[in-house]
CSV table of C-alpha atoms and ligand atoms in Angstrom, one decimal:
chain,number,residue,atom,x,y,z
A,1,UNK,CA,-21.7,-65.7,-6.0
A,2,UNK,CA,-18.1,-65.5,-4.9
A,3,UNK,CA,-16.3,-62.3,-3.9
A,4,UNK,CA,-12.6,-61.8,-4.9
A,5,UNK,CA,-10.5,-59.2,-3.2
A,6,UNK,CA,-7.3,-57.8,-4.6
A,7,UNK,CA,-5.3,-55.4,-2.6
A,8,UNK,CA,-5.1,-52.0,-4.3
A,9,UNK,CA,-3.7,-49.7,-1.6
A,10,UNK,CA,-1.6,-51.4,1.2
A,11,UNK,CA,-1.9,-50.3,4.9
A,12,UNK,CA,1.5,-48.6,5.0
A,13,UNK,CA,0.7,-46.7,1.8
A,14,UNK,CA,-2.5,-45.4,3.5
A,15,UNK,CA,-0.6,-44.5,6.7
A,16,UNK,CA,2.0,-42.5,4.8
A,17,UNK,CA,-0.6,-40.6,2.8
A,18,UNK,CA,-2.7,-39.8,5.9
A,19,UNK,CA,0.4,-38.3,7.5
A,20,UNK,CA,1.0,-36.1,4.4
A,21,UNK,CA,-2.7,-35.0,4.4
A,22,UNK,CA,-2.6,-34.1,8.1
A,23,UNK,CA,0.5,-32.0,7.4
A,24,UNK,CA,-1.2,-30.2,4.6
A,25,UNK,CA,-4.3,-29.6,6.7
A,26,UNK,CA,-2.3,-28.3,9.6
A,27,UNK,CA,-0.5,-25.9,7.3
A,28,UNK,CA,-3.8,-24.8,5.8
A,29,UNK,CA,-5.4,-24.0,9.2
A,30,UNK,CA,-2.3,-22.5,10.9
A,31,UNK,CA,-3.1,-19.0,12.2
A,32,UNK,CA,-2.4,-16.4,9.7
A,33,UNK,CA,-1.0,-13.2,11.2
A,34,UNK,CA,-1.8,-9.7,10.1
A,35,UNK,CA,1.0,-7.3,9.4
A,36,UNK,CA,0.4,-5.6,12.8
A,37,UNK,CA,0.2,-8.8,14.6
A,38,UNK,CA,3.5,-9.9,13.1
A,39,UNK,CA,5.1,-6.7,14.1
A,40,UNK,CA,3.7,-7.1,17.7
A,41,UNK,CA,4.7,-10.6,17.9
A,42,UNK,CA,8.2,-9.9,16.7
A,43,UNK,CA,8.5,-7.2,19.4
A,44,UNK,CA,7.2,-9.3,22.3
A,45,UNK,CA,8.1,-12.8,21.1
A,46,UNK,CA,4.4,-14.0,21.4
A,47,UNK,CA,2.3,-15.9,19.2
A,48,UNK,CA,-1.2,-15.2,18.1
A,49,UNK,CA,-3.8,-16.8,20.4
A,50,UNK,CA,-7.0,-15.7,18.6
A,51,UNK,CA,-7.2,-19.0,16.4
A,52,UNK,CA,-10.6,-19.6,15.0
A,53,UNK,CA,-12.2,-22.9,15.7
A,54,UNK,CA,-12.1,-25.8,13.4
A,55,UNK,CA,-14.6,-28.7,13.4
A,56,UNK,CA,-13.7,-31.8,11.5
A,57,UNK,CA,-17.0,-33.4,10.3
A,58,UNK,CA,-16.9,-37.2,9.4
A,59,UNK,CA,-19.6,-38.7,7.1
A,60,UNK,CA,-20.6,-41.9,8.7
A,61,UNK,CA,-19.9,-44.6,8.4
A,62,UNK,CA,-17.2,-44.9,5.7
A,63,UNK,CA,-15.0,-42.1,7.0
A,64,UNK,CA,-14.5,-43.5,10.6
A,65,UNK,CA,-11.2,-45.2,10.1
A,66,UNK,CA,-9.8,-42.4,7.9
A,67,UNK,CA,-11.0,-39.7,10.3
A,68,UNK,CA,-9.6,-41.4,13.4
A,69,UNK,CA,-6.1,-41.8,11.8
A,70,UNK,CA,-6.2,-38.3,10.2
A,71,UNK,CA,-7.3,-36.5,13.5
A,72,UNK,CA,-4.6,-38.3,15.4
A,73,UNK,CA,-2.0,-37.1,12.9
A,74,UNK,CA,-3.2,-33.5,13.0
A,75,UNK,CA,-1.7,-31.0,15.5
A,76,UNK,CA,-4.2,-28.2,14.8
A,77,UNK,CA,-6.8,-28.2,17.7
A,78,UNK,CA,-10.3,-29.2,16.5
A,79,UNK,CA,-13.6,-30.6,17.4
A,80,UNK,CA,-15.0,-33.8,15.8
A,81,UNK,CA,-18.7,-34.1,14.8
A,82,UNK,CA,-20.5,-36.7,12.5
A,83,UNK,CA,-23.3,-36.8,10.0
A,84,UNK,CA,-24.9,-39.7,8.3
A,85,UNK,CA,-26.3,-39.1,4.7
A,86,UNK,CA,-27.7,-41.8,2.6
A,87,UNK,CA,-25.5,-43.5,0.1
A,88,UNK,CA,-25.4,-46.5,-2.1
A,89,UNK,CA,-27.3,-48.8,0.3
A,90,UNK,CA,-26.5,-52.3,-0.7
A,91,UNK,CA,-25.8,-51.3,-4.4
A,92,UNK,CA,-22.6,-50.7,-6.2
A,93,UNK,CA,-24.2,-47.9,-8.3
A,94,UNK,CA,-25.2,-44.4,-7.1
A,95,UNK,CA,-28.8,-43.4,-6.9
A,96,UNK,CA,-27.9,-39.7,-7.2
A,97,UNK,CA,-30.2,-38.9,-4.2
A,98,UNK,CA,-28.8,-37.9,-0.8
A,99,UNK,CA,-30.8,-37.3,2.3
A,100,UNK,CA,-29.7,-36.5,5.9
A,101,UNK,CA,-30.1,-39.5,8.2
A,102,UNK,CA,-28.3,-38.1,11.2
A,103,UNK,CA,-27.5,-34.4,11.5
A,104,UNK,CA,-24.5,-32.8,13.3
A,105,UNK,CA,-24.7,-32.5,17.1
A,106,UNK,CA,-23.2,-29.0,17.3
A,107,UNK,CA,-23.5,-25.7,15.5
A,108,UNK,CA,-20.8,-24.9,12.8
A,109,UNK,CA,-21.8,-21.1,12.7
A,110,UNK,CA,-18.5,-19.1,12.9
A,111,UNK,CA,-16.3,-22.1,12.8
A,112,UNK,CA,-14.0,-23.5,9.9
A,113,UNK,CA,-15.5,-26.9,8.8
A,114,UNK,CA,-13.4,-29.7,7.3
A,115,UNK,CA,-15.6,-32.4,5.9
A,116,UNK,CA,-13.9,-35.8,5.9
A,117,UNK,CA,-15.2,-38.4,3.4
A,118,UNK,CA,-14.0,-41.8,2.5
A,119,UNK,CA,-14.5,-41.6,-1.3
A,120,UNK,CA,-15.9,-39.2,-3.9
A,121,UNK,CA,-17.4,-40.9,-6.7
A,122,UNK,CA,-20.3,-39.1,-8.7
A,123,UNK,CA,-19.9,-36.2,-6.2
A,124,UNK,CA,-23.7,-36.0,-5.4
A,125,UNK,CA,-23.1,-36.8,-1.6
A,126,UNK,CA,-20.6,-34.1,-1.1
A,127,UNK,CA,-22.3,-31.5,-3.3
A,128,UNK,CA,-25.5,-32.0,-1.2
A,129,UNK,CA,-23.7,-32.0,2.1
A,130,UNK,CA,-21.8,-28.7,1.1
A,131,UNK,CA,-25.0,-27.0,0.0
A,132,UNK,CA,-26.7,-27.9,3.3
A,133,UNK,CA,-23.7,-26.8,5.5
A,134,UNK,CA,-23.1,-23.5,3.6
A,135,UNK,CA,-26.6,-22.4,4.9
A,136,UNK,CA,-25.4,-22.6,8.5
A,137,UNK,CA,-22.8,-19.7,8.3
A,138,UNK,CA,-19.5,-21.5,8.8
A,139,UNK,CA,-16.3,-19.4,8.4
A,140,UNK,CA,-15.3,-21.7,5.7
A,141,UNK,CA,-15.7,-25.3,4.4
A,142,UNK,CA,-13.0,-27.5,3.0
A,143,UNK,CA,-13.2,-31.1,1.8
A,144,UNK,CA,-10.8,-34.0,2.5
A,145,UNK,CA,-11.4,-37.4,1.0
A,146,UNK,CA,-9.2,-40.4,0.9
A,147,UNK,CA,-10.2,-41.8,-2.4
A,148,UNK,CA,-11.2,-40.0,-5.5
A,149,UNK,CA,-12.8,-41.6,-8.7
A,150,UNK,CA,-12.4,-38.6,-11.1
A,151,UNK,CA,-13.8,-40.5,-14.1
A,152,UNK,CA,-17.1,-41.0,-12.3
A,153,UNK,CA,-17.9,-37.4,-11.5
A,154,UNK,CA,-21.4,-36.2,-12.4
A,155,UNK,CA,-21.1,-32.9,-10.4
A,156,UNK,CA,-18.2,-30.7,-10.0
A,157,UNK,CA,-17.0,-30.6,-6.4
A,158,UNK,CA,-13.9,-28.7,-5.3
A,159,UNK,CA,-11.8,-31.1,-2.9
A,160,UNK,CA,-8.9,-29.4,-1.2
A,161,UNK,CA,-7.3,-32.4,0.2
A,162,UNK,CA,-7.2,-35.8,-1.7
A,163,UNK,CA,-5.5,-39.0,-0.8
A,164,UNK,CA,-5.5,-41.2,-3.9
A,165,UNK,CA,-7.0,-41.0,-7.3
A,166,UNK,CA,-8.2,-44.4,-8.7
A,167,UNK,CA,-9.8,-45.7,-11.8
A,168,UNK,CA,-13.5,-46.7,-11.9
A,169,UNK,CA,-13.3,-49.8,-9.6
A,170,UNK,CA,-15.5,-50.8,-6.6
A,171,UNK,CA,-13.3,-50.9,-3.5
A,172,UNK,CA,-13.7,-52.0,0.1
A,173,UNK,CA,-11.7,-51.8,3.3
A,174,UNK,CA,-10.4,-49.1,5.7
A,175,UNK,CA,-14.0,-48.0,6.3
A,176,UNK,CA,-15.5,-48.7,2.9
A,177,UNK,CA,-18.1,-51.4,2.6
A,178,UNK,CA,-20.0,-53.6,0.3
A,179,UNK,CA,-23.5,-54.4,1.9
A,180,UNK,CA,-21.9,-53.4,5.3
A,181,UNK,CA,-19.1,-55.9,4.9
A,182,UNK,CA,-15.3,-55.4,4.7
A,183,UNK,CA,-15.1,-52.1,6.6
A,184,UNK,CA,-12.6,-53.6,9.0
A,185,UNK,CA,-10.0,-54.5,6.5
A,186,UNK,CA,-6.8,-52.5,7.2
A,187,UNK,CA,-6.0,-52.1,3.5
A,188,UNK,CA,-8.1,-51.1,0.5
A,189,UNK,CA,-9.1,-53.8,-1.9
A,190,UNK,CA,-10.8,-54.0,-5.3
A,191,UNK,CA,-14.0,-56.2,-4.9
A,192,UNK,CA,-15.0,-58.4,-7.8
A,193,UNK,CA,-18.2,-60.3,-7.6
A,194,UNK,CA,-18.5,-63.4,-9.9
B,1,LIG,P1,-21.0,-40.2,-4.5
B,1,LIG,O1,-22.2,-39.5,-4.0
B,1,LIG,O2,-21.4,-40.9,-5.8
B,1,LIG,O3,-19.8,-39.3,-4.7
B,1,LIG,O4,-20.8,-41.3,-3.6
B,1,LIG,C1,-20.2,-41.2,-2.4
B,1,LIG,C2,-20.4,-42.4,-1.6
B,1,LIG,O5,-20.6,-43.6,-2.2
B,1,LIG,C3,-19.3,-42.8,-0.6
B,1,LIG,O6,-19.4,-42.1,0.6
B,1,LIG,C4,-19.4,-44.2,-0.4
B,1,LIG,O7,-20.3,-44.6,0.6
B,1,LIG,C5,-20.1,-44.7,-1.7
B,1,LIG,N1,-19.1,-45.4,-2.7
B,1,LIG,C6,-18.7,-44.8,-3.8
B,1,LIG,N2,-17.7,-45.6,-4.4
B,1,LIG,C7,-17.6,-46.6,-3.5
B,1,LIG,C8,-16.7,-47.8,-3.6
B,1,LIG,O8,-15.9,-48.0,-4.5
B,1,LIG,N3,-16.7,-48.6,-2.6
B,1,LIG,C9,-17.6,-48.4,-1.4
B,1,LIG,N4,-18.4,-47.3,-1.3
B,1,LIG,C10,-18.4,-46.4,-2.4
B,2,LIG,MG1,-19.8,-42.7,2.4
């Protein structure tokens, strides 16, 4: 069996999109002032210091490259935590079953949560993670994924921040793997096995 790689999203395209996503995320979480706070701040030239906490949750292992670049491009203060849920294993098709292998280290109660994922395919992974995290009383949960395969969706998932829509192709690189290989590639490539 031979593996062919065809570059689909180049390194500089990824970097540019990550910057844009970070700006959108910063804008989304920028402290919103009430009318009375705005009036007070106008009078005293102060900014609101009561910002709510944000925790960025990376789904291991595919999101690590993306999360590392995204967090460094963000200005909004945040914690970082990680979770491992089961995914495809060494297959290129989804099982539709997801279980928590490694849970978060910290509580998300009373915090805003931004889940960062490498790719959304059938939607089962994020749907399950969302359902679980909603039970822990966060202030809000938003989703950010680098790659979206809309034609493969089996469950509806609302993704607020999306990097790239792609067709139904199996891709590797920039964190994404096939049988734990290719995660280190600095670009995203389509993998074809002959
Ligand atoms: P979903 O549960 O079907 O949405 O699958 C999400 C997970 O499947 C991702 O976190 C990846 O681990 C894996 N996955 C889906 N498509 C690909 C791909 O094209 N390349 C590598 N991994 C993929
Ligand atoms: Mg994954």
